[in-house]
Coordinates of C-alpha atoms and ligand atoms in Angstrom, one line a residue:
Chain A
X1 CA 0.0 0.0 0.0
X2 CA 1.3 3.5 -0.8
X3 CA 1.9 5.9 2.0
X4 CA -0.3 8.5 0.2
X5 CA -2.6 8.2 -2.7
X6 CA -4.7 11.1 -4.0
X7 CA -7.4 10.1 -6.4
X8 CA -9.3 12.5 -8.5
X9 CA -9.2 15.3 -5.9
X10 CA -11.4 18.3 -6.6
X11 CA -11.5 21.5 -4.4
X12 CA -13.7 24.5 -4.9
X13 CA -13.7 27.8 -3.0
X14 CA -17.1 29.5 -2.6
X15 CA -16.4 33.1 -2.5
X16 CA -18.5 36.3 -2.8
X17 CA -17.3 36.6 -6.4
X18 CA -18.4 33.1 -7.3
X19 CA -16.9 29.6 -7.3
X20 CA -13.1 29.2 -7.8
X21 CA -12.1 25.8 -9.0
X22 CA -8.7 25.6 -7.4
X23 CA -8.0 21.9 -7.9
X24 CA -9.7 20.0 -10.7
X25 CA -9.4 16.2 -10.3
X26 CA -5.8 15.5 -9.6
X27 CA -4.2 12.1 -8.7
X28 CA -0.9 11.5 -7.0
X29 CA 0.8 8.5 -5.5
X30 CA 3.6 8.7 -3.0
X31 CA 5.6 5.8 -1.4
X32 CA 7.3 5.8 2.0
X33 CA 10.6 7.8 1.9
X34 CA 9.9 9.1 -1.6
X35 CA 10.2 12.8 -2.6
X36 CA 7.7 14.4 -4.9
X37 CA 8.0 17.9 -6.2
X38 CA 4.9 19.8 -7.1
X39 CA 5.8 22.6 -9.6
X40 CA 3.7 25.2 -11.1
X41 CA 3.1 28.9 -11.4
X42 CA 1.4 31.2 -8.9
X43 CA -2.3 30.3 -8.3
X44 CA -2.0 26.8 -10.0
X45 CA -3.3 25.1 -6.8
X46 CA -0.1 23.8 -5.3
X47 CA -0.6 25.1 -1.8
X48 CA -4.3 24.2 -1.8
X49 CA -3.3 20.6 -2.6
X50 CA -0.7 20.5 0.2
X51 CA -3.1 21.9 2.8
X52 CA -5.9 19.6 1.7
X53 CA -3.8 16.6 2.8
X54 CA -4.8 17.2 6.4
X55 CA -7.8 19.3 5.6
X56 CA -6.2 22.5 6.7
X57 CA -8.2 24.6 4.3
X58 CA -10.8 26.8 6.0
X59 CA -14.3 25.3 5.3
X60 CA -16.1 27.4 4.2
X61 CA -15.0 28.8 1.7
X62 CA -13.2 25.5 0.7
X63 CA -15.2 22.5 -0.4
X64 CA -14.0 19.1 -1.3
X65 CA -16.1 18.3 -4.3
X66 CA -14.6 15.0 -5.4
X67 CA -12.1 12.3 -4.8
X68 CA -10.3 10.9 -1.9
X69 CA -7.0 11.3 -0.1
X70 CA -5.8 7.9 1.2
X71 CA -3.1 7.9 3.9
X72 CA -2.2 4.2 4.4
X73 CA -5.4 3.4 2.7
X74 CA -7.7 5.5 5.0
X75 CA -9.5 8.5 3.5
X76 CA -8.5 11.7 5.2
X77 CA -11.6 13.4 3.8
X78 CA -13.9 11.1 5.8
X79 CA -12.1 11.6 9.1
X80 CA -13.6 13.4 12.1
X81 CA -11.9 16.4 13.8
X82 CA -10.3 14.3 16.5
X83 CA -8.7 11.9 14.0
X84 CA -7.5 14.8 11.8
X85 CA -5.8 16.4 14.7
X86 CA -3.9 13.2 15.5
X87 CA -2.8 13.2 11.9
X88 CA -1.6 16.8 11.8
X89 CA 1.9 17.3 13.0
X90 CA 2.2 13.6 13.9
X91 CA 2.0 11.8 10.5
X92 CA 2.0 14.8 8.1
X93 CA 3.9 17.9 9.1
X94 CA 4.3 21.2 7.3
X95 CA 6.9 23.9 6.7
X96 CA 5.5 27.0 5.2
X97 CA 6.9 29.8 3.0
X98 CA 7.1 32.7 5.3
X99 CA 8.9 31.7 8.6
X100 CA 8.6 35.2 10.1
X101 CA 4.8 35.2 10.1
X102 CA 4.3 31.4 10.5
X103 CA 5.8 31.4 13.9
X104 CA 3.8 32.9 16.7
X105 CA 5.5 36.1 17.6
X106 CA 4.5 36.0 21.3
X107 CA 5.7 32.5 22.3
X108 CA 9.2 31.3 22.7
X109 CA 10.8 28.8 20.4
X110 CA 10.7 26.3 23.2
X111 CA 7.0 26.7 23.9
X112 CA 6.1 26.4 20.2
X113 CA 8.0 23.2 19.7
X114 CA 6.9 21.8 23.1
X115 CA 3.3 22.3 22.1
X116 CA 3.7 19.8 19.3
X117 CA 5.6 17.3 21.5
X118 CA 3.0 17.5 24.3
X119 CA 0.2 16.8 21.7
X120 CA 1.8 13.9 19.9
X121 CA 4.5 12.5 22.1
X122 CA 3.3 12.6 25.6
X123 CA 5.9 9.9 26.5
X124 CA 8.7 12.4 26.2
X125 CA 9.6 13.4 29.8
X126 CA 12.5 15.7 29.3
X127 CA 11.0 18.3 26.9
X128 CA 14.0 20.6 26.9
X129 CA 16.5 17.8 26.0
X130 CA 14.2 16.7 23.1
X131 CA 13.8 20.2 21.8
X132 CA 17.5 20.8 21.9
X133 CA 18.0 17.6 20.0
X134 CA 15.5 18.8 17.3
X135 CA 17.2 22.2 17.0
X136 CA 20.6 20.6 16.8
X137 CA 19.3 18.3 14.1
X138 CA 18.4 21.2 11.8
X139 CA 21.7 22.8 12.3
X140 CA 21.1 25.5 14.9
X141 CA 24.2 26.3 16.8
X142 CA 24.0 26.6 20.6
X143 CA 20.5 25.3 20.7
X144 CA 20.3 25.4 24.5
X145 CA 20.8 29.1 24.4
X146 CA 18.1 29.6 21.8
X147 CA 15.3 27.9 23.7
X148 CA 13.9 31.0 25.3
X149 CA 14.3 33.3 22.3
X150 CA 11.3 34.7 20.6
X151 CA 11.0 34.4 16.8
X152 CA 11.9 38.0 16.1
X153 CA 15.3 37.5 17.8
X154 CA 16.3 35.0 15.0
X155 CA 17.3 35.6 11.4
X156 CA 15.0 34.4 8.6
X157 CA 17.1 31.3 7.9
X158 CA 17.2 30.5 11.6
X159 CA 13.4 30.9 11.9
X160 CA 12.9 28.5 9.0
X161 CA 15.2 26.0 10.7
X162 CA 13.0 26.4 13.8
X163 CA 9.9 25.7 11.6
X164 CA 11.6 22.6 10.3
X165 CA 12.7 21.5 13.8
X166 CA 9.1 21.9 14.9
X167 CA 7.8 19.9 11.9
X168 CA 10.3 17.1 12.6
X169 CA 9.8 17.0 16.4
X170 CA 7.0 14.4 16.1
X171 CA 8.8 12.3 13.5
X172 CA 6.2 12.6 10.7
X173 CA 6.0 10.1 7.8
X174 CA 5.4 12.9 5.4
X175 CA 6.8 16.4 5.4
X176 CA 5.0 19.0 3.2
X177 CA 7.3 21.9 2.5
X178 CA 5.5 24.7 0.8
X179 CA 8.0 26.9 -0.9
X180 CA 10.3 26.6 2.2
X181 CA 13.1 28.7 0.7
X182 CA 11.3 31.4 -1.3
X183 CA 11.4 34.0 1.5
X184 CA 15.1 33.4 2.2
X185 CA 18.2 34.8 0.4
X186 CA 20.0 32.6 -2.1
X187 CA 22.9 31.3 0.1
X188 CA 20.5 30.4 2.8
X189 CA 18.2 28.7 0.3
X190 CA 21.0 26.3 -0.7
X191 CA 21.7 25.5 3.0
X192 CA 18.1 24.8 3.8
X193 CA 17.7 22.5 0.8
X194 CA 20.9 20.6 1.8
X195 CA 19.4 20.3 5.3
X196 CA 16.2 18.8 3.8
X197 CA 18.2 16.3 1.8
X198 CA 20.2 15.3 4.8
X199 CA 17.2 14.9 7.1
X200 CA 15.1 13.1 4.6
X201 CA 17.5 10.2 4.4
X202 CA 18.2 10.3 8.2
X203 CA 14.6 10.1 9.1
X204 CA 13.2 8.1 6.2
X205 CA 10.5 10.6 5.5
X206 CA 8.5 11.1 2.4
X207 CA 8.7 14.7 1.3
X208 CA 6.4 16.8 -0.9
X209 CA 8.2 19.9 -2.0
X210 CA 6.0 22.6 -3.4
X211 CA 7.8 25.2 -5.5
X212 CA 7.6 27.3 -8.6
X213 CA 11.2 26.9 -9.2
X214 CA 12.1 24.0 -11.5
X215 CA 15.8 24.7 -10.9
X216 CA 16.0 23.4 -7.3
X217 CA 14.3 20.0 -7.9
X218 CA 16.5 18.2 -10.4
X219 CA 18.7 16.7 -7.8
X220 CA 16.2 16.6 -5.0
X221 CA 13.0 15.0 -6.1
X222 CA 12.3 11.4 -7.2
X223 CA 9.1 12.4 -9.0
X224 CA 7.6 15.6 -10.2
X225 CA 4.0 16.8 -10.8
X226 CA 3.6 19.9 -12.9
X227 CA 0.4 21.8 -12.1
X228 CA -1.3 24.3 -14.4
X229 CA -4.6 25.9 -13.5
X230 CA -5.7 23.3 -11.0
X231 CA -4.7 20.3 -13.1
X232 CA -1.7 18.0 -13.2
X233 CA -0.5 18.4 -16.7
X234 CA 2.7 16.3 -16.4
X235 CA 3.6 13.6 -13.9
X236 CA 6.6 11.3 -13.7
X237 CA 10.2 10.6 -12.6
X238 CA 12.1 13.9 -12.4
X239 CA 14.9 12.9 -14.7
X240 CA 12.5 11.8 -17.3
X241 CA 10.3 14.9 -17.1
X242 CA 13.3 17.1 -17.3
X243 CA 14.8 15.2 -20.2
X244 CA 11.7 14.7 -22.2
X245 CA 8.9 17.1 -21.2
X246 CA 5.6 16.3 -23.0
X247 CA 3.4 19.2 -22.1
X248 CA 4.0 22.6 -23.7
X249 CA 3.8 24.2 -20.2
X250 CA 6.5 22.0 -18.8
X251 CA 8.7 22.8 -21.7
X252 CA 8.2 26.5 -21.2
X253 CA 9.0 26.1 -17.5
X254 CA 12.2 24.2 -18.1
X255 CA 13.2 26.8 -20.6
X256 CA 12.7 29.4 -17.9
X257 CA 15.5 27.9 -15.7
X258 CA 18.4 30.3 -16.2
X259 CA 21.5 28.3 -16.9
X260 CA 25.0 29.3 -15.9
X261 CA 27.2 30.0 -18.9
X262 CA 24.3 29.6 -21.3
X263 CA 24.3 32.1 -24.2
X264 CA 21.0 33.6 -23.3
X265 CA 20.5 37.3 -23.4
X266 CA 16.9 37.5 -22.4
X267 CA 15.0 35.6 -19.7
X268 CA 12.4 33.4 -21.3
X269 CA 8.9 34.2 -20.4
X270 CA 5.8 32.0 -20.7
X271 CA 3.2 32.9 -23.4
X272 CA 0.0 32.2 -21.6
X273 CA -2.3 32.9 -24.6
X274 CA -0.5 30.2 -26.6
X275 CA -0.8 27.7 -23.8
X276 CA -4.4 28.5 -23.2
X277 CA -5.1 27.8 -26.9
X278 CA -3.1 24.5 -26.7
X279 CA -4.9 23.1 -23.7
Chain B
X1 CA 12.9 50.8 30.9
X2 CA 13.3 52.8 34.1
X3 CA 15.0 55.6 32.1
X4 CA 12.2 55.5 29.6
X5 CA 9.6 55.9 32.4
X6 CA 11.4 58.8 34.0
X7 CA 11.7 60.5 30.7
X8 CA 8.0 60.0 30.0
X9 CA 7.1 61.4 33.5
X10 CA 9.2 64.5 32.7
X11 CA 7.1 65.0 29.6
X12 CA 4.1 65.2 31.8
X13 CA 5.1 68.5 33.2
X14 CA 5.0 70.7 30.0
X15 CA 1.9 68.9 28.8
X16 CA -0.1 69.4 31.9
X17 CA 1.2 73.0 32.1
X18 CA -0.1 73.5 28.5
X19 CA -3.5 72.1 29.3
X20 CA -3.8 74.3 32.4
X21 CA -2.7 77.3 30.4
X22 CA -5.4 76.7 27.8
X23 CA -8.0 76.1 30.4
X24 CA -7.0 79.4 32.1
X25 CA -7.1 81.4 28.9
X26 CA -10.5 80.0 28.0
X27 CA -12.0 81.0 31.4
X28 CA -10.8 84.6 31.0
X29 CA -11.7 84.8 27.3
X30 CA -15.3 83.6 28.1
X31 CA -16.1 86.1 30.9
X32 CA -14.9 88.8 33.2
X33 CA -14.4 88.1 36.8
X34 CA -17.4 90.4 37.7
X35 CA -19.7 88.2 35.6
X36 CA -18.2 85.2 37.3
X37 CA -19.0 86.7 40.8
X38 CA -22.5 87.7 39.7
X39 CA -23.2 84.2 38.4
X40 CA -22.8 83.1 42.0
X41 CA -24.2 86.1 43.9
X42 CA -27.1 86.9 41.6
X43 CA -27.4 89.8 39.0
X44 CA -28.5 92.3 41.7
X45 CA -25.3 91.9 43.8
X46 CA -23.9 95.2 45.1
X47 CA -20.4 96.2 43.9
X48 CA -19.1 95.8 47.5
X49 CA -20.4 92.2 47.7
X50 CA -18.8 91.5 44.3
X51 CA -15.5 93.0 45.5
X52 CA -15.6 91.0 48.7
X53 CA -16.5 87.7 46.8
X54 CA -13.5 88.3 44.5
X55 CA -11.2 89.1 47.3
X56 CA -12.1 86.0 49.3
X57 CA -11.2 83.8 46.3
X58 CA -8.1 85.6 45.3
X59 CA -9.7 86.8 42.0
X60 CA -9.0 90.5 42.8
X61 CA -5.4 90.1 41.7
X62 CA -3.9 90.8 38.3
X63 CA -4.3 88.0 35.7
X64 CA -0.8 87.2 34.7
X65 CA 1.8 89.5 36.4
X66 CA 1.4 91.9 39.3
X67 CA 2.7 95.0 37.6
X68 CA 1.2 98.4 36.8
X69 CA 1.9 98.1 33.1
X70 CA 0.3 94.6 32.8
X71 CA -2.9 95.2 34.7
X72 CA -3.3 98.6 36.2
X73 CA -6.8 98.1 37.5
X74 CA -5.9 95.2 39.8
X75 CA -2.3 96.1 40.5
X76 CA -1.4 95.7 44.2
X77 CA 1.6 97.8 44.9
X78 CA 2.2 96.1 48.3
X79 CA 2.6 92.6 46.7
X80 CA 5.5 91.1 44.8
X81 CA 5.3 90.8 41.0
X82 CA 4.4 87.1 41.0
X83 CA 1.3 87.6 43.1
X84 CA -1.1 87.0 40.1
X85 CA -4.1 84.7 39.6
X86 CA -2.2 82.6 37.0
X87 CA 1.0 82.2 38.9
X88 CA -0.8 81.4 42.2
X89 CA -3.0 78.8 40.5
X90 CA 0.0 77.1 38.8
X91 CA 1.9 77.2 42.1
X92 CA -1.0 75.5 43.8
X93 CA -1.4 72.8 41.2
X94 CA 2.4 72.1 41.3
X95 CA 2.0 71.3 45.0
X96 CA -1.3 69.4 44.4
X97 CA -3.1 72.1 46.3
X98 CA -6.5 72.1 44.7
X99 CA -8.0 75.0 46.6
X100 CA -11.6 75.8 47.5
X101 CA -14.8 75.7 45.6
X102 CA -15.8 79.0 44.1
X103 CA -19.4 78.3 45.2
X104 CA -19.2 77.6 48.9
X105 CA -15.4 77.6 49.6
X106 CA -15.4 74.0 50.6
X107 CA -12.0 72.3 50.1
X108 CA -11.9 70.7 46.7
X109 CA -9.4 68.0 47.7
X110 CA -11.8 66.7 50.3
X111 CA -14.7 66.7 47.8
X112 CA -12.7 64.8 45.2
X113 CA -11.5 62.3 47.8
X114 CA -15.0 61.6 49.0
X115 CA -16.4 61.5 45.4
X116 CA -13.7 59.1 44.2
X117 CA -14.8 56.2 46.3
X118 CA -18.4 55.9 45.0
X119 CA -17.2 56.6 41.5
X120 CA -14.6 53.8 41.6
X121 CA -17.1 51.4 43.2
X122 CA -19.2 51.8 40.1
X123 CA -16.7 52.1 37.3
X124 CA -14.1 49.5 38.3
X125 CA -16.6 46.5 38.6
X126 CA -18.5 47.7 35.6
X127 CA -15.3 47.9 33.5
X128 CA -14.2 44.4 34.5
X129 CA -17.6 42.8 34.2
X130 CA -18.0 44.5 30.8
X131 CA -14.5 43.5 29.6
X132 CA -14.9 39.9 30.7
X133 CA -18.3 39.6 29.1
X134 CA -17.3 41.3 25.8
X135 CA -14.1 39.2 25.4
X136 CA -16.0 36.0 26.2
X137 CA -18.8 36.7 23.8
X138 CA -16.4 37.8 21.1
X139 CA -14.4 34.6 21.5
X140 CA -17.6 32.5 21.2
X141 CA -18.5 34.4 18.0
X142 CA -15.0 33.7 16.6
X143 CA -15.1 30.1 17.7
X144 CA -18.4 29.6 15.8
X145 CA -17.6 32.1 13.1
X146 CA -19.7 32.1 9.9
X147 CA -22.4 30.1 11.6
X148 CA -26.0 31.1 12.5
X149 CA -24.9 31.8 16.1
X150 CA -22.3 34.2 14.9
X151 CA -24.8 36.1 12.7
X152 CA -27.4 36.1 15.5
X153 CA -24.9 37.5 17.9
X154 CA -23.8 40.2 15.5
X155 CA -27.5 41.2 15.1
X156 CA -27.9 41.2 18.9
X157 CA -24.9 43.5 19.2
X158 CA -26.3 45.9 16.6
X159 CA -29.6 46.0 18.6
X160 CA -27.7 46.6 21.9
X161 CA -25.8 49.4 20.2
X162 CA -28.9 51.1 18.8
X163 CA -30.7 51.4 22.1
X164 CA -30.0 54.7 23.8
X165 CA -28.3 54.4 27.2
X166 CA -31.3 56.2 28.9
X167 CA -33.5 53.3 27.9
X168 CA -31.3 50.8 29.7
X169 CA -31.3 53.0 32.8
X170 CA -35.0 53.5 32.9
X171 CA -36.0 50.0 32.1
X172 CA -33.5 48.6 34.6
X173 CA -34.9 50.9 37.3
X174 CA -38.4 50.0 36.3
X175 CA -37.9 46.3 36.4
X176 CA -35.6 45.7 39.3
X177 CA -36.6 48.5 41.6
X178 CA -40.2 49.4 40.9
X179 CA -41.8 46.2 39.6
X180 CA -39.7 43.5 41.4
X181 CA -38.6 45.7 44.3
X182 CA -35.3 43.8 44.6
X183 CA -32.9 46.7 44.5
X184 CA -33.1 50.4 45.2
X185 CA -33.6 52.5 42.1
X186 CA -31.7 55.5 43.3
X187 CA -29.2 56.6 46.0
X188 CA -26.1 55.5 47.6
X189 CA -25.0 54.8 51.2
X190 CA -21.6 53.5 52.3
X191 CA -22.6 50.7 54.7
X192 CA -20.1 47.8 54.3
X193 CA -21.6 44.9 52.4
X194 CA -24.9 46.6 52.3
X195 CA -23.4 49.1 49.8
X196 CA -23.6 46.3 47.2
X197 CA -27.3 46.7 47.0
X198 CA -26.9 50.3 45.6
X199 CA -24.2 49.2 43.2
X200 CA -25.9 46.3 41.4
X201 CA -28.1 48.3 39.1
X202 CA -25.7 51.1 38.1
X203 CA -22.8 48.6 37.6
X204 CA -24.8 46.2 35.4
X205 CA -26.4 49.0 33.4
X206 CA -22.9 50.6 32.8
X207 CA -21.5 47.2 31.8
X208 CA -24.3 46.6 29.3
X209 CA -24.3 50.0 27.7
X210 CA -21.0 49.5 26.0
X211 CA -21.3 45.7 25.5
X212 CA -22.6 45.7 21.9
X213 CA -19.9 47.9 20.5
X214 CA -17.2 46.2 22.6
X215 CA -18.1 42.7 21.4
X216 CA -18.1 43.9 17.8
X217 CA -14.7 45.5 18.2
X218 CA -13.1 42.6 20.0
X219 CA -14.6 40.1 17.5
X220 CA -12.9 42.0 14.7
X221 CA -9.6 42.1 16.6
X222 CA -9.7 38.3 17.1
X223 CA -10.8 37.6 13.5
X224 CA -7.9 39.6 12.3
X225 CA -5.6 37.4 14.3
X226 CA -7.3 34.2 13.2
X227 CA -6.3 35.1 9.6
X228 CA -2.6 35.2 10.5
X229 CA -0.1 32.6 9.3
X230 CA 0.8 31.4 12.8
X231 CA -2.7 30.2 13.3
X232 CA -2.3 27.9 10.3
X233 CA 1.0 26.7 11.8
X234 CA -0.7 25.9 15.1
X235 CA -3.5 24.0 13.3
X236 CA -0.9 22.1 11.2
X237 CA 0.7 21.0 14.5
X238 CA -2.6 19.4 15.5
X239 CA -3.8 22.1 18.0
X240 CA -7.6 22.0 18.4
X241 CA -9.8 24.9 17.4
X242 CA -10.2 25.9 21.0
X243 CA -6.5 25.6 21.7
X244 CA -5.7 27.9 18.8
X245 CA -8.2 30.4 19.9
X246 CA -7.6 30.5 23.7
X247 CA -3.8 30.2 23.5
X248 CA -2.5 31.6 20.3
X249 CA -5.2 34.1 19.2
X250 CA -6.1 35.3 22.7
X251 CA -2.5 36.2 23.6
X252 CA -1.9 38.1 20.4
X253 CA -5.3 39.8 20.5
X254 CA -4.7 40.8 24.1
X255 CA -1.9 43.0 22.9
X256 CA -4.3 45.0 20.8
X257 CA -6.9 45.0 23.6
X258 CA -4.3 46.5 26.0
X259 CA -4.2 49.8 24.1
X260 CA -7.9 50.1 24.2
X261 CA -8.4 49.2 27.8
X262 CA -5.4 50.3 29.9
X263 CA -5.5 53.9 28.7
X264 CA -8.9 54.2 30.2
X265 CA -8.1 52.6 33.6
X266 CA -6.9 55.7 35.4
X267 CA -9.9 57.7 34.1
X268 CA -12.2 55.4 35.9
X269 CA -11.6 57.6 38.9
X270 CA -13.5 60.4 37.2
X271 CA -16.7 58.3 37.3
X272 CA -19.5 58.3 34.8
X273 CA -21.6 61.4 34.4
X274 CA -24.6 59.6 33.1
X275 CA -24.8 56.8 35.6
X276 CA -24.0 58.9 38.6
X277 CA -26.6 61.4 37.6
X278 CA -29.5 59.0 37.1
X279 CA -28.7 56.7 39.9
X280 CA -28.0 59.4 42.4
X281 CA -24.4 58.3 43.1
X282 CA -22.4 61.1 44.9
X283 CA -19.3 60.5 42.7
X284 CA -16.9 62.6 40.8
X285 CA -18.9 62.5 37.6
X286 CA -21.8 64.1 39.3
X287 CA -19.5 66.6 41.1
X288 CA -18.1 67.9 37.8
X289 CA -21.5 68.2 36.1
X290 CA -22.8 70.1 39.1
X291 CA -19.8 72.4 39.1
X292 CA -20.3 73.2 35.5
X293 CA -24.0 73.9 36.0
X294 CA -23.1 76.2 39.0
X295 CA -20.2 77.8 37.1
X296 CA -17.9 76.7 39.9
X297 CA -14.7 77.2 37.9
X298 CA -12.4 76.2 40.7
X299 CA -13.8 72.7 40.7
X300 CA -13.8 72.5 36.9
X301 CA -10.2 73.6 36.9
X302 CA -9.2 71.0 39.4
X303 CA -11.1 68.3 37.5
X304 CA -9.3 69.2 34.3
X305 CA -5.9 69.1 36.1
X306 CA -6.6 65.7 37.6
X307 CA -8.1 64.4 34.4
X308 CA -5.1 65.3 32.3
X309 CA -2.7 63.8 34.8
X310 CA -4.7 60.6 34.8
X311 CA -4.9 60.5 31.0
X312 CA -1.2 60.9 30.6
X313 CA -0.7 58.3 33.3
X314 CA -3.0 55.9 31.3
X315 CA -0.9 56.4 28.2
X316 CA 2.3 55.6 30.0
X317 CA 0.7 52.6 31.6
X318 CA -0.4 51.4 28.1
X319 CA 3.2 51.6 26.9
X320 CA 4.5 49.7 29.8
X321 CA 1.8 47.0 29.5
X322 CA 2.6 46.7 25.8
X323 CA 6.3 46.1 26.5
X324 CA 5.4 43.5 29.1
X325 CA 3.0 41.6 26.9
X326 CA 4.7 41.8 23.6
X327 CA 8.2 40.4 23.4
X328 CA 8.9 42.4 20.2
X329 CA 8.6 45.7 22.0
X330 CA 11.5 47.3 24.0
X331 CA 11.0 50.6 25.7
X332 CA 13.9 52.9 25.2
Ligands
LIG401 N1 -9.0 30.7 1.2 C1 -9.3 30.9 -0.2 N2 -10.4 31.5 -0.6 C2 -10.6 31.6 -1.9 N3 -9.8 31.2 -2.9 C3 -8.7 30.6 -2.5 C4 -8.3 30.4 -1.1 N4 -7.1 29.8 -1.1 C5 -6.7 29.6 -2.4 N5 -7.7 30.1 -3.2 C6 -7.6 30.1 -4.7 O1 -7.1 28.9 -5.1 C7 -6.2 29.0 -6.2 C8 -5.0 28.2 -6.0 O2 -4.2 28.8 -4.9 P1 -2.9 28.2 -4.3 O3 -2.6 29.0 -3.1 O4 -3.0 26.8 -4.2 O5 -1.8 28.6 -5.5 P2 -0.3 28.2 -5.5 O6 -0.1 27.3 -6.6 O7 0.1 27.8 -4.1 O8 0.4 29.6 -5.8 P3 1.6 30.3 -5.2 O9 2.8 29.9 -6.0 O10 1.4 31.8 -5.4 O11 1.7 30.0 -3.7 C9 -6.0 30.4 -6.4 O12 -6.7 30.9 -7.5 C10 -6.5 31.1 -5.2 O13 -7.1 32.3 -5.5
LIG402 MG1 1.3 28.6 -2.6

């Protein structure tokens, strides 16, 4: 049985300006320890898909109109509140894009990580020791001194490491990282991606990496799903998709990756009108 | 932090001086001292009576400086140059000497001290009951947001807000005092625990008067917090809806609430004009209204002085509470 299987998932938002069809019948399969990248432009439904895995979308306005999300064969969309809460953080954990706003500004690092531990791992007696272990794992130097810091006392890269430590504290089977490096500067981005790679193999986690940057996935993801306007237009092993893209949109995205040393004088842009006509 | 507080306290001096200066100017722009005396003595008062009245209250001195060139009509050659109404008043306020009532020469300090007690007995419980109720109701609305309950409560708040305060006062008196005869409709007597009987009605009416608008305001504060990213993080950790609301949202929302609430705390001493008037509470609110009606400027002046001090103190208190509650804020 796969760790995660999404079948024909459809999600609508009922807003004042009408119905937004954010996700239109997508299917994805993910095995234990595997890494999937979901790539696509802004508004294509990547984040909505990620949040749907534990039903984190606010309902209303969100509505799950079709399909199922099977985690170890059990449908998340049929679960009750209590079961869902046991899933969140414990089996599926998240790292979000903006660490500075995703951490609660008025609680210390310690209390925010401890909250997850108390919920899902009540057997942990020495919280401080466990939290220090987590912070150490994500490469925070002097973790013991950081425990009582507030988020604003840390740099953006450090904040994101804290987010990762918090996500890993309960040893999830699947980590959903939604543009985890977009808000960080380039050198820190590379460090954080290395950290993910390292942790993934250490902890045998499956990872879903959501990004609009094709460049960072080639040596990171086993599989890639390309999303365009709420649909998956291309899905397959990363190397294959990169070598031989089928869909016009994927080709355009791959062309957009700026290559070092390439004789390119202008950045390639995507012609939406042409794509629209094609699909 | 200590240095900051000391600096802020030093700012109080020029601000209060400015307020008192403006108040002083307004009094003398609005009227002459003779009309002031006649307002108390009656329009037929003899010049000698007026003169005596002014002399007793120190109003027969020059306005700003005791010098022939500044105010020849009231110049007192036997007194030093600083013996003027303005300088005397400022000197008195600087030493917290509030002086005597223009009306019957009773010491104002005593009046304020005795008025403060009933005022505080109404405003402090009313403010805490009101705050507690409003926060609790707002949290219920946010917990069940976008449900029929939420809508119903919003409508109820709008109804509460559109009823004039007088209607609350009269209907409360009518129901509890006249029909049911449970509580006195009017009056106040300091008699230990028995005092509570006189407090119940005014306190509950005062708490209810602002309830509608407070609930709406707090609801919007909490809803704003609910939309923040850290709420999604907490949910993604598996924290329950209640846990998110009562721990994460409440603490962040409380920081916004502090500005609204703490600045008002010191002013509670001044009492509520409306409530004290209609429930016959001998508090500071009533004292000031009476003074205005009787044109007792000495009392009005003292009230302005105390009010501005309390207001500034409230602002300082707000900043301190802010710094204590919000780790991002450092006072310097
Ligand atoms: N709470 C919401 N209410 C209404 N519409 C929403 C809501 N959340 C998402 N949407 C809509 O769903 C669509 C997909 O949004 P989503 O956030 O998944 O995009 P994305 O692929 O993650 O883009 P980005 O790269 O900008 O993060 C968008 O059209 C968006 O407007
Ligand atoms: Mg997104």
